[in-house]
mmCIF file of C-alpha atoms in Angstrom:
data_model
loop_
_atom_site.group_PDB
_atom_site.id
_atom_site.type_symbol
_atom_site.label_atom_id
_atom_site.label_comp_id
_atom_site.label_asym_id
_atom_site.label_seq_id
_atom_site.Cartn_x
_atom_site.Cartn_y
_atom_site.Cartn_z
ATOM 1 C CA ILE A 1 0.000 0.000 0.000
ATOM 2 C CA ARG A 2 1.336 3.398 -0.999
ATOM 3 C CA LYS A 3 0.090 6.718 0.248
ATOM 4 C CA LEU A 4 0.125 9.513 -2.285
ATOM 5 C CA ASP A 5 1.142 13.046 -1.417
ATOM 6 C CA ILE A 6 0.730 16.296 -3.298
ATOM 7 C CA TYR A 7 3.273 16.584 -6.071
ATOM 8 C CA SER A 8 6.023 19.115 -5.423
ATOM 9 C CA PRO A 9 8.644 19.924 -8.089
ATOM 10 C CA SER A 10 11.164 20.711 -5.357
ATOM 11 C CA THR A 11 11.020 17.178 -3.972
ATOM 12 C CA SER A 12 11.307 15.469 -7.350
ATOM 13 C CA THR A 13 14.828 14.719 -8.543
ATOM 14 C CA THR A 14 13.629 14.502 -12.159
ATOM 15 C CA SER A 15 11.501 17.649 -12.266
ATOM 16 C CA THR A 16 12.379 20.638 -14.451
ATOM 17 C CA THR A 17 10.345 23.736 -15.193
ATOM 18 C CA VAL A 18 9.478 24.673 -18.766
ATOM 19 C CA PRO A 19 11.516 27.827 -19.501
ATOM 20 C CA CYS A 20 9.907 30.926 -20.911
ATOM 21 C CA SER A 21 12.011 30.510 -24.053
ATOM 22 C CA SER A 22 10.515 27.087 -24.791
ATOM 23 C CA PRO A 23 8.376 26.768 -27.952
ATOM 24 C CA MET A 24 5.783 25.143 -25.710
ATOM 25 C CA CYS A 25 5.380 28.412 -23.856
ATOM 26 C CA GLY A 26 4.253 30.343 -26.912
ATOM 27 C CA PRO A 27 2.565 33.746 -27.145
ATOM 28 C CA THR A 28 -0.642 32.660 -25.378
ATOM 29 C CA ARG A 29 1.079 31.872 -22.094
ATOM 30 C CA GLY A 30 2.815 34.097 -19.618
ATOM 31 C CA CYS A 31 6.183 33.926 -17.931
ATOM 32 C CA SER A 32 6.858 33.773 -14.220
ATOM 33 C CA THR A 33 9.959 35.928 -13.844
ATOM 34 C CA ARG A 34 10.311 34.918 -10.202
ATOM 35 C CA LEU A 35 10.483 31.232 -11.103
ATOM 36 C CA SER A 36 11.909 31.719 -14.620
ATOM 37 C CA ALA A 37 9.243 29.348 -15.867
ATOM 38 C CA CYS A 38 6.412 29.287 -18.361
ATOM 39 C CA SER A 39 3.159 29.992 -16.557
ATOM 40 C CA TYR A 40 -0.429 29.101 -17.335
ATOM 41 C CA GLN A 41 -3.877 30.147 -16.213
ATOM 42 C CA LEU A 42 -7.081 28.318 -17.016
ATOM 43 C CA LEU A 43 -10.534 29.701 -16.279
ATOM 44 C CA TYR A 44 -13.418 27.280 -16.509
ATOM 45 C CA GLY A 45 -16.810 28.497 -15.334
ATOM 46 C CA ASN A 46 -16.333 29.643 -11.748
ATOM 47 C CA THR A 47 -13.193 27.552 -11.309
ATOM 48 C CA SER A 48 -9.614 28.423 -12.118
ATOM 49 C CA THR A 49 -6.122 27.036 -11.815
ATOM 50 C CA ALA A 50 -2.895 28.951 -12.278
ATOM 51 C CA GLY A 51 0.680 27.799 -11.997
ATOM 52 C CA ILE A 52 3.703 26.801 -14.045
ATOM 53 C CA LEU A 53 4.431 24.126 -16.632
ATOM 54 C CA VAL A 54 6.645 21.322 -15.393
ATOM 55 C CA ASN A 55 8.490 18.454 -17.074
ATOM 56 C CA ASP A 56 8.779 15.209 -15.144
ATOM 57 C CA LEU A 57 8.492 11.436 -15.406
ATOM 58 C CA LEU A 58 5.161 9.630 -15.209
ATOM 59 C CA HIS A 59 5.552 6.157 -13.725
ATOM 60 C CA LEU A 60 3.395 3.760 -15.745
ATOM 61 C CA GLY A 61 2.691 0.080 -15.436
ATOM 62 C CA THR A 62 2.182 -2.069 -18.521
ATOM 63 C CA ASP A 63 -0.215 -4.849 -19.433
ATOM 64 C CA THR A 64 2.645 -7.243 -20.125
ATOM 65 C CA ASP A 65 3.301 -10.325 -18.028
ATOM 66 C CA PRO A 66 5.579 -9.865 -16.227
ATOM 67 C CA GLN A 67 5.007 -6.151 -15.937
ATOM 68 C CA ASP A 68 7.555 -3.862 -17.492
ATOM 69 C CA PRO A 69 7.123 -0.456 -15.815
ATOM 70 C CA ILE A 70 8.107 2.556 -17.875
ATOM 71 C CA ASP A 71 9.022 6.105 -16.886
ATOM 72 C CA ALA A 72 7.489 8.368 -19.521
ATOM 73 C CA PRO A 73 8.532 12.038 -19.791
ATOM 74 C CA ILE A 74 5.505 14.352 -19.813
ATOM 75 C CA THR A 75 4.623 18.022 -19.367
ATOM 76 C CA PHE A 76 1.787 19.167 -17.128
ATOM 77 C CA GLY A 77 0.527 22.199 -15.245
ATOM 78 C CA CYS A 78 1.569 22.379 -11.597
ATOM 79 C CA GLY A 79 -1.146 24.410 -9.874
ATOM 80 C CA MET A 80 -0.182 27.112 -7.379
ATOM 81 C CA VAL A 81 -3.406 29.090 -7.011
ATOM 82 C CA GLN A 82 -6.853 27.547 -7.289
ATOM 83 C CA THR A 83 -10.214 29.312 -6.970
ATOM 84 C CA GLY A 84 -13.862 28.464 -7.401
ATOM 85 C CA GLU A 85 -16.362 25.821 -6.373
ATOM 86 C CA PHE A 86 -15.848 22.343 -4.956
ATOM 87 C CA LEU A 87 -12.378 23.158 -3.615
ATOM 88 C CA ASP A 88 -12.696 20.827 -0.644
ATOM 89 C CA GLY A 89 -11.719 17.320 -1.676
ATOM 90 C CA VAL A 90 -12.517 17.481 -5.367
ATOM 91 C CA GLY A 91 -11.047 20.749 -6.577
ATOM 92 C CA LEU A 92 -8.258 21.537 -8.963
ATOM 93 C CA ASN A 93 -4.635 20.955 -8.086
ATOM 94 C CA GLY A 94 -3.206 21.516 -11.530
ATOM 95 C CA LEU A 95 -3.741 20.662 -15.159
ATOM 96 C CA PHE A 96 -3.198 17.282 -16.781
ATOM 97 C CA GLY A 97 -3.725 17.774 -20.507
ATOM 98 C CA LEU A 98 -5.507 15.034 -22.466
ATOM 99 C CA GLY A 99 -6.407 17.019 -25.564
ATOM 100 C CA ILE A 100 -5.519 16.937 -29.238
ATOM 101 C CA GLY A 101 -2.675 19.433 -28.904
ATOM 102 C CA SER A 102 0.956 18.392 -29.019
ATOM 103 C CA GLU A 103 1.484 19.423 -25.373
ATOM 104 C CA SER A 104 -1.018 16.913 -23.980
ATOM 105 C CA VAL A 105 0.118 13.739 -22.238
ATOM 106 C CA PRO A 106 -1.313 11.290 -24.845
ATOM 107 C CA SER A 107 0.340 13.292 -27.644
ATOM 108 C CA ILE A 108 3.702 13.226 -25.860
ATOM 109 C CA LEU A 109 3.483 9.482 -25.168
ATOM 110 C CA ALA A 110 2.517 8.734 -28.774
ATOM 111 C CA SER A 111 5.211 10.993 -30.258
ATOM 112 C CA LYS A 112 7.868 9.167 -28.232
ATOM 113 C CA GLY A 113 6.581 5.769 -29.330
ATOM 114 C CA VAL A 114 5.556 4.781 -25.816
ATOM 115 C CA THR A 115 1.889 4.096 -26.630
ATOM 116 C CA ALA A 116 -0.581 4.210 -29.467
ATOM 117 C CA ASN A 117 -2.163 7.615 -30.012
ATOM 118 C CA SER A 118 -5.265 6.726 -28.039
ATOM 119 C CA PHE A 119 -6.431 6.465 -24.444
ATOM 120 C CA SER A 120 -9.474 5.311 -22.519
ATOM 121 C CA MET A 121 -11.224 6.411 -19.352
ATOM 122 C CA CYS A 122 -13.709 4.602 -17.167
ATOM 123 C CA PHE A 123 -15.657 6.345 -14.395
ATOM 124 C CA SER A 124 -17.249 4.191 -11.725
ATOM 125 C CA ARG A 125 -19.966 4.836 -9.170
ATOM 126 C CA ASP A 126 -17.397 5.863 -6.567
ATOM 127 C CA GLY A 127 -16.747 8.971 -8.663
ATOM 128 C CA LEU A 128 -13.126 8.081 -9.427
ATOM 129 C CA GLY A 129 -11.663 7.739 -12.893
ATOM 130 C CA ARG A 130 -9.402 5.099 -14.384
ATOM 131 C CA ILE A 131 -7.277 5.988 -17.382
ATOM 132 C CA GLU A 132 -5.357 3.756 -19.769
ATOM 133 C CA PHE A 133 -2.918 5.195 -22.286
ATOM 134 C CA GLY A 134 -2.598 3.335 -25.581
ATOM 135 C CA ASP A 135 -6.011 1.667 -25.331
ATOM 136 C CA THR A 136 -7.792 1.637 -28.700
ATOM 137 C CA GLY A 137 -10.836 -0.214 -27.428
ATOM 138 C CA SER A 138 -12.482 -3.415 -28.607
ATOM 139 C CA PRO A 139 -14.023 -4.487 -31.944
ATOM 140 C CA ASP A 140 -17.533 -4.556 -30.465
ATOM 141 C CA GLN A 141 -17.533 -0.996 -29.105
ATOM 142 C CA GLU A 142 -19.759 1.729 -30.541
ATOM 143 C CA VAL A 143 -17.972 4.560 -32.340
ATOM 144 C CA THR A 144 -18.729 8.026 -33.629
ATOM 145 C CA PRO A 145 -16.378 10.441 -35.441
ATOM 146 C CA PHE A 146 -14.932 13.567 -33.873
ATOM 147 C CA ASN A 147 -15.873 16.916 -35.383
ATOM 148 C CA LEU A 148 -12.642 18.812 -34.983
ATOM 149 C CA GLN A 149 -12.632 22.555 -35.499
ATOM 150 C CA GLN A 150 -9.375 24.379 -36.026
ATOM 151 C CA SER A 151 -10.321 27.162 -33.636
ATOM 152 C CA GLN A 152 -11.666 24.777 -30.963
ATOM 153 C CA PRO A 153 -9.955 21.372 -31.215
ATOM 154 C CA TYR A 154 -12.117 19.690 -28.583
ATOM 155 C CA TYR A 155 -13.519 16.161 -28.535
ATOM 156 C CA ASN A 156 -16.697 17.257 -30.288
ATOM 157 C CA VAL A 157 -19.271 14.704 -31.509
ATOM 158 C CA THR A 158 -22.653 14.869 -33.251
ATOM 159 C CA VAL A 159 -25.845 13.755 -31.504
ATOM 160 C CA THR A 160 -28.681 12.913 -33.912
ATOM 161 C CA GLN A 161 -31.433 11.797 -31.508
ATOM 162 C CA ILE A 162 -32.458 12.111 -27.871
ATOM 163 C CA SER A 163 -34.705 9.459 -26.354
ATOM 164 C CA VAL A 164 -36.499 9.453 -23.020
ATOM 165 C CA GLU A 165 -38.031 6.017 -22.500
ATOM 166 C CA GLU A 166 -39.923 5.233 -25.730
ATOM 167 C CA SER A 167 -40.166 8.871 -26.800
ATOM 168 C CA VAL A 168 -37.633 9.729 -29.494
ATOM 169 C CA THR A 169 -36.896 13.216 -30.770
ATOM 170 C CA ASN A 170 -34.842 13.864 -33.872
ATOM 171 C CA VAL A 171 -32.675 16.867 -33.053
ATOM 172 C CA GLU A 172 -29.137 17.144 -34.360
ATOM 173 C CA PHE A 173 -26.539 19.045 -32.370
ATOM 174 C CA THR A 174 -22.860 18.808 -31.491
ATOM 175 C CA ALA A 175 -21.521 18.299 -27.967
ATOM 176 C CA ILE A 176 -18.102 18.180 -26.333
ATOM 177 C CA PHE A 177 -17.141 15.156 -24.229
ATOM 178 C CA ASP A 178 -15.346 16.860 -21.373
ATOM 179 C CA THR A 179 -14.282 15.497 -17.979
ATOM 180 C CA THR A 180 -13.539 18.969 -16.651
ATOM 181 C CA SER A 181 -17.324 19.349 -16.406
ATOM 182 C CA SER A 182 -19.165 17.332 -13.793
ATOM 183 C CA PHE A 183 -22.585 17.559 -15.409
ATOM 184 C CA VAL A 184 -24.228 18.177 -18.788
ATOM 185 C CA TYR A 185 -24.687 21.632 -20.281
ATOM 186 C CA LEU A 186 -27.155 21.954 -23.154
ATOM 187 C CA SER A 187 -28.427 24.921 -25.113
ATOM 188 C CA ASP A 188 -31.871 24.994 -26.694
ATOM 189 C CA PRO A 189 -33.493 23.092 -28.281
ATOM 190 C CA ALA A 190 -31.706 20.078 -26.807
ATOM 191 C CA TYR A 191 -32.109 21.311 -23.213
ATOM 192 C CA SER A 192 -35.865 21.834 -23.486
ATOM 193 C CA ILE A 193 -36.399 18.481 -25.152
ATOM 194 C CA ILE A 194 -34.657 16.556 -22.394
ATOM 195 C CA VAL A 195 -35.668 18.405 -19.240
ATOM 196 C CA LYS A 196 -39.246 19.094 -20.281
ATOM 197 C CA GLY A 197 -39.571 15.561 -21.552
ATOM 198 C CA ILE A 198 -38.289 14.063 -18.320
ATOM 199 C CA ASP A 199 -40.235 16.503 -16.164
ATOM 200 C CA SER A 200 -43.477 15.724 -17.952
ATOM 201 C CA LEU A 201 -42.823 12.030 -17.516
ATOM 202 C CA TYR A 202 -42.484 12.510 -13.765
ATOM 203 C CA SER A 203 -45.288 14.973 -13.069
ATOM 204 C CA LEU A 204 -47.772 13.548 -15.592
ATOM 205 C CA MET A 205 -47.176 9.892 -14.864
ATOM 206 C CA LEU A 206 -50.897 9.120 -14.497
ATOM 207 C CA PHE A 207 -51.412 10.220 -18.091
ATOM 208 C CA LEU A 208 -48.373 8.448 -19.439
ATOM 209 C CA LEU A 209 -48.817 4.889 -18.221
ATOM 210 C CA SER A 210 -47.051 3.610 -21.327
ATOM 211 C CA GLN A 211 -43.960 5.534 -20.246
ATOM 212 C CA PHE A 212 -43.865 4.903 -16.535
ATOM 213 C CA ASP A 213 -45.262 2.533 -13.941
ATOM 214 C CA SER A 214 -46.749 3.218 -10.563
ATOM 215 C CA ARG A 215 -43.391 3.396 -8.752
ATOM 216 C CA ILE A 216 -42.842 6.938 -9.941
ATOM 217 C CA THR A 217 -44.298 8.935 -7.044
ATOM 218 C CA GLU A 218 -41.810 11.737 -6.419
ATOM 219 C CA VAL A 219 -43.088 15.311 -6.468
ATOM 220 C CA ARG A 220 -41.279 18.367 -7.755
ATOM 221 C CA TYR A 221 -38.884 19.977 -5.278
ATOM 222 C CA ILE A 222 -38.118 23.687 -5.606
ATOM 223 C CA PRO A 223 -35.377 24.799 -3.179
ATOM 224 C CA SER A 224 -35.650 28.128 -1.396
ATOM 225 C CA ARG A 225 -32.254 29.221 -2.714
ATOM 226 C CA ARG A 226 -31.131 29.190 -6.285
ATOM 227 C CA ILE A 227 -29.145 26.134 -7.353
ATOM 228 C CA ILE A 228 -27.674 25.121 -10.686
ATOM 229 C CA PHE A 229 -30.307 22.442 -11.360
ATOM 230 C CA ASP A 230 -33.815 23.253 -12.583
ATOM 231 C CA TYR A 231 -35.558 19.916 -12.120
ATOM 232 C CA CYS A 232 -35.421 18.256 -8.684
ATOM 233 C CA TYR A 233 -37.702 15.798 -6.910
ATOM 234 C CA SER A 234 -38.219 15.082 -3.209
ATOM 235 C CA LEU A 235 -37.390 11.736 -1.643
ATOM 236 C CA GLY A 236 -39.476 10.486 1.259
ATOM 237 C CA ALA A 237 -37.961 10.154 4.726
ATOM 238 C CA THR A 238 -38.305 6.361 4.616
ATOM 239 C CA GLN A 239 -37.885 5.954 0.875
ATOM 240 C CA GLU A 240 -35.196 3.452 -0.006
ATOM 241 C CA SER A 241 -35.210 3.682 -3.787
ATOM 242 C CA TYR A 242 -36.359 5.653 -6.764
ATOM 243 C CA THR A 243 -36.632 4.852 -10.445
ATOM 244 C CA ILE A 244 -35.231 6.929 -13.285
ATOM 245 C CA PRO A 245 -36.407 6.932 -16.899
ATOM 246 C CA ILE A 246 -34.126 5.670 -19.618
ATOM 247 C CA LEU A 247 -32.191 8.497 -21.252
ATOM 248 C CA ALA A 248 -30.062 7.895 -24.335
ATOM 249 C CA PHE A 249 -28.219 9.871 -26.999
ATOM 250 C CA THR A 250 -27.999 8.468 -30.519
ATOM 251 C CA MET A 251 -24.684 9.465 -32.040
ATOM 252 C CA GLU A 252 -23.678 10.015 -35.648
ATOM 253 C CA GLY A 253 -23.233 6.526 -37.063
ATOM 254 C CA GLY A 254 -26.227 5.109 -35.184
ATOM 255 C CA GLY A 255 -24.648 4.057 -31.884
ATOM 256 C CA LYS A 256 -26.702 4.645 -28.728
ATOM 257 C CA PHE A 257 -25.097 6.119 -25.635
ATOM 258 C CA TYR A 258 -27.200 5.162 -22.605
ATOM 259 C CA VAL A 259 -26.873 7.518 -19.662
ATOM 260 C CA HIS A 260 -26.495 5.530 -16.439
ATOM 261 C CA ALA A 261 -26.260 8.464 -14.041
ATOM 262 C CA PRO A 262 -28.555 11.316 -15.140
ATOM 263 C CA THR A 263 -29.403 12.369 -11.573
ATOM 264 C CA ILE A 264 -27.595 13.568 -8.480
ATOM 265 C CA VAL A 265 -28.796 13.472 -4.862
ATOM 266 C CA ILE A 266 -28.783 16.705 -2.826
ATOM 267 C CA ARG A 267 -29.837 17.842 0.653
ATOM 268 C CA ARG A 268 -33.141 19.649 0.911
ATOM 269 C CA ASP A 269 -33.350 22.994 2.720
ATOM 270 C CA GLN A 270 -35.809 21.676 5.279
ATOM 271 C CA GLY A 271 -33.975 18.393 5.761
ATOM 272 C CA GLY A 272 -34.132 15.137 3.925
ATOM 273 C CA LEU A 273 -33.005 14.377 0.408
ATOM 274 C CA ALA A 274 -33.954 15.164 -3.150
ATOM 275 C CA TYR A 275 -32.555 14.156 -6.496
ATOM 276 C CA CYS A 276 -32.001 16.416 -9.472
ATOM 277 C CA LEU A 277 -31.582 15.927 -13.172
ATOM 278 C CA ALA A 278 -27.900 16.794 -13.678
ATOM 279 C CA ILE A 279 -28.465 18.890 -16.798
ATOM 280 C CA ILE A 280 -27.833 22.628 -16.819
ATOM 281 C CA GLU A 281 -29.085 25.066 -19.417
ATOM 282 C CA SER A 282 -26.318 26.696 -21.442
ATOM 283 C CA GLU A 283 -26.317 29.732 -23.665
ATOM 284 C CA ASP A 284 -24.217 28.565 -26.572
ATOM 285 C CA VAL A 285 -22.326 25.332 -25.921
ATOM 286 C CA ASN A 286 -23.267 21.692 -25.384
ATOM 287 C CA ILE A 287 -21.086 19.670 -23.010
ATOM 288 C CA ILE A 288 -21.400 16.051 -21.899
ATOM 289 C CA GLY A 289 -19.616 15.925 -18.566
ATOM 290 C CA GLN A 290 -18.091 13.234 -16.399
ATOM 291 C CA HIS A 291 -21.314 12.422 -14.516
ATOM 292 C CA PHE A 292 -22.987 11.206 -17.713
ATOM 293 C CA MET A 293 -19.928 9.109 -18.638
ATOM 294 C CA THR A 294 -20.373 6.820 -15.630
ATOM 295 C CA GLY A 295 -20.539 3.140 -16.477
ATOM 296 C CA HIS A 296 -18.818 3.347 -19.864
ATOM 297 C CA ARG A 297 -15.312 2.664 -21.024
ATOM 298 C CA LEU A 298 -14.694 5.664 -23.256
ATOM 299 C CA VAL A 299 -11.961 5.430 -25.874
ATOM 300 C CA PHE A 300 -10.520 8.631 -27.349
ATOM 301 C CA ASP A 301 -8.887 7.217 -30.474
ATOM 302 C CA ARG A 302 -6.848 10.040 -31.987
ATOM 303 C CA GLU A 303 -5.435 7.845 -34.768
ATOM 304 C CA LYS A 304 -8.858 7.042 -36.251
ATOM 305 C CA MET A 305 -10.332 10.276 -34.842
ATOM 306 C CA VAL A 306 -13.312 8.527 -33.286
ATOM 307 C CA LEU A 307 -14.893 8.281 -29.852
ATOM 308 C CA GLY A 308 -15.556 4.704 -28.814
ATOM 309 C CA TRP A 309 -17.688 3.523 -25.920
ATOM 310 C CA LYS A 310 -18.852 0.318 -24.341
ATOM 311 C CA GLU A 311 -20.735 -0.316 -21.125
ATOM 312 C CA ALA A 312 -18.343 -1.466 -18.416
ATOM 313 C CA ASN A 313 -18.130 -2.099 -14.706
ATOM 314 C CA CYS A 314 -15.284 0.292 -13.997
ATOM 315 C CA GLN A 315 -14.971 -0.826 -10.391
ATOM 316 C CA LEU A 316 -14.571 -4.428 -11.525
ATOM 317 C CA ILE A 317 -11.901 -3.387 -14.024
ATOM 318 C CA SER A 318 -9.833 -1.692 -11.361
ATOM 319 C CA SER A 319 -10.338 -4.427 -8.754
ATOM 320 C CA ARG A 320 -8.071 -6.737 -10.743
ATOM 321 C CA TYR A 321 -5.087 -4.757 -9.574
ATOM 322 C CA ASP A 322 -3.439 -3.744 -6.328
ATOM 323 C CA SER A 323 -5.014 -0.769 -4.652
ATOM 324 C CA ILE A 324 -3.227 2.460 -3.848
ATOM 325 C CA SER A 325 -4.449 4.019 -0.635
ATOM 326 C CA SER A 326 -4.698 7.769 -0.643
ATOM 327 C CA ASN A 327 -6.152 10.378 1.619
ATOM 328 C CA SER A 328 -7.665 13.251 -0.294
ATOM 329 C CA PRO A 329 -4.743 15.666 -0.564
ATOM 330 C CA PRO A 330 -5.164 19.289 0.420
ATOM 331 C CA ILE A 331 -5.826 21.850 -2.231
ATOM 332 C CA SER A 332 -3.926 25.083 -2.681
ATOM 333 C CA LYS A 333 -6.641 27.701 -2.534
ATOM 334 C CA GLY A 334 -6.512 31.200 -3.888
ATOM 335 C CA THR A 335 -8.697 34.220 -3.336
ATOM 336 C CA PRO A 336 -12.196 33.515 -4.664
ATOM 337 C CA SER A 337 -13.780 35.860 -7.145
ATOM 338 C CA SER A 338 -15.597 38.809 -5.616
ATOM 339 C CA THR A 339 -19.013 38.022 -7.084
ATOM 340 C CA PRO A 340 -19.338 34.263 -7.425
ATOM 341 C CA PRO A 341 -22.677 32.816 -8.540
ATOM 342 C CA PRO A 342 -24.878 31.109 -5.951
ATOM 343 C CA PRO A 343 -23.137 27.941 -4.792
ATOM 344 C CA PRO A 344 -24.436 24.624 -6.111
ATOM 345 C CA PRO A 345 -25.400 21.808 -3.776
ATOM 346 C CA SER A 346 -22.650 19.557 -2.535
ATOM 347 C CA PRO A 347 -22.334 16.587 -4.876
ATOM 348 C CA SER A 348 -23.187 13.236 -3.401
ATOM 349 C CA ALA A 349 -20.847 10.277 -3.607
ATOM 350 C CA PHE A 350 -23.939 8.344 -4.660
ATOM 351 C CA ILE A 351 -24.319 7.932 -8.399
ATOM 352 C CA PRO A 352 -27.284 5.944 -9.721
ATOM 353 C CA VAL A 353 -26.845 3.325 -12.395
ATOM 354 C CA ALA A 354 -29.110 2.428 -15.289
ATOM 355 C CA ASN A 355 -28.780 -0.638 -17.484
ATOM 356 C CA GLY A 356 -31.014 0.337 -20.365
ATOM 357 C CA THR A 357 -34.028 -0.575 -18.174
ATOM 358 C CA ARG A 358 -35.776 1.152 -15.311
ATOM 359 C CA THR A 359 -33.609 0.434 -12.296
ATOM 360 C CA PRO A 360 -34.492 1.033 -8.634
ATOM 361 C CA ILE A 361 -31.722 3.006 -6.947
ATOM 362 C CA SER A 362 -31.079 3.473 -3.245
ATOM 363 C CA PRO A 363 -30.429 7.041 -2.075
ATOM 364 C CA PRO A 364 -27.423 7.658 0.159
ATOM 365 C CA PRO A 365 -27.570 8.671 3.791
ATOM 366 C CA PRO A 366 -27.661 12.440 4.256
ATOM 367 C CA PRO A 367 -24.153 13.752 3.605
ATOM 368 C CA SER A 368 -22.320 15.754 6.242
ATOM 369 C CA GLN A 369 -21.476 19.410 5.881
ATOM 370 C CA SER A 370 -18.064 18.486 4.523
ATOM 371 C CA PRO A 371 -18.066 15.737 1.908
ATOM 372 C CA PRO A 372 -16.037 12.706 2.957
ATOM 373 C CA PRO A 373 -12.713 12.043 1.262
ATOM 374 C CA PRO A 374 -12.952 9.846 -1.824
ATOM 375 C CA PRO A 375 -12.433 6.115 -1.415
ATOM 376 C CA PRO A 376 -8.997 4.634 -2.142
ATOM 377 C CA THR A 377 -7.819 4.847 -5.708
ATOM 378 C CA LYS A 378 -6.674 1.821 -7.622
ATOM 379 C CA THR A 379 -4.177 1.430 -10.378
ATOM 380 C CA LEU A 380 -5.485 0.281 -13.711
ATOM 381 C CA LEU A 381 -3.316 -1.910 -15.885
ATOM 382 C CA GLY A 382 -5.900 -2.933 -18.443
ATOM 383 C CA ARG A 383 -5.608 -4.632 -21.757
ATOM 384 C CA GLY A 384 -4.236 -2.566 -24.599
ATOM 385 C CA GLY A 385 -5.833 -2.251 -27.987
ATOM 386 C CA ALA A 386 -2.646 -1.506 -29.885
ATOM 387 C CA ALA A 387 -0.932 -4.590 -31.227
ATOM 388 C CA ARG A 388 2.351 -2.838 -31.842
ATOM 389 C CA LEU A 389 2.486 -1.010 -28.521
ATOM 390 C CA ASN A 390 1.719 -1.826 -24.937
ATOM 391 C CA SER A 391 -0.875 0.292 -23.212
ATOM 392 C CA MET A 392 -0.009 2.129 -20.028
ATOM 393 C CA SER A 393 -2.230 3.198 -17.208
ATOM 394 C CA THR A 394 -2.202 5.151 -13.995
ATOM 395 C CA GLY A 395 -4.624 5.992 -11.185
ATOM 396 C CA LEU A 396 -5.950 9.546 -11.046
ATOM 397 C CA VAL A 397 -5.811 11.234 -7.668
ATOM 398 C CA MET A 398 -4.659 14.826 -7.587
ATOM 399 C CA VAL A 399 -4.989 16.316 -11.049
ATOM 400 C CA LEU A 400 -8.043 17.383 -12.936
ATOM 401 C CA LEU A 401 -8.628 15.398 -16.108
ATOM 402 C CA ALA A 402 -8.625 18.188 -18.664
ATOM 403 C CA ILE A 403 -10.001 16.868 -21.940
ATOM 404 C CA PHE A 404 -8.605 19.763 -23.918
ATOM 405 C CA ALA A 405 -4.944 20.548 -24.451
ATOM 406 C CA LEU A 406 -2.997 22.739 -22.078
ATOM 407 C CA VAL A 407 -3.882 26.323 -22.844
#
């Protein structure tokens, strides 16, 4: 068992800062004259991380037998000042680039011939992520092409249909798969189709017997203070389960992406629990966040430029390997913005699961004021999809998984 501490460049014998003269620094980044290092700052919603770019070795295990560990040189953002929401336990501590750009970790590993130019992620119900570099997926996975734009080279895909239970709506829009977002952000008309469709299914269940059965009894919950979710429903004091409708996105190419965790449990103002649809209305961008990725092994294949996915028990995948025990490391906080938006509810460690059918789900016990530290992380040394290269993997504990390149 190994306990993980916050990374410090000063305690690493292999760490070097990226100098301001480096081509990687470029005109879009600043320079820390005090540290003589290339600096970065990333603003994302009401969250930010600022620090310097650092070169160091990433210790990776392989899927070979016996294992052949490799030290891979990478560049990442070492956070020094963090601001925004969710700083306690789940906030930013830096920037770990996974994007298309040449500075990202997958790009560096592929350019050095360490792995194939692909990686996978699997998020389980405990809220932790498992990542595997070099994984190109399996032949039976669903795939959809990326829509790359020169100005915004994100992992953008096309959604052609939205279905709620048996109701199907043909509405084509593009969305970014992004683990820096916890939830889903949709602009109209996609937002209205989903939330109004789901809300009508809940509140008008007596009129929609073909869509729901008699177990759907929750009533609409409207909190006294503004929160980021529009559609919430009260849970009874003795209620042990609730049932969610089946929500799915049909992607370009015909593959269906079933959402296993479309809701999140929150505390009610007057006590007790409620659950909310984890979809937030957006003005101009559609984002599919980490919460909706739960229960899938997602493959970001940058060689074929496709997103692959397959339903997976991510906890079972990681349980094949030795665990790494870690207390949630502290987070370097900065001065919060002067006029932050109303704070969202604390996220619950509970994440419901759907299997393409209506599934009863047990709510968690009421969370404490401070969310508990995450459960122990586990290393993932999964099978690799690249015949010519071994895949590498590592547990994620202290860095935010940034889907886009370092900026």
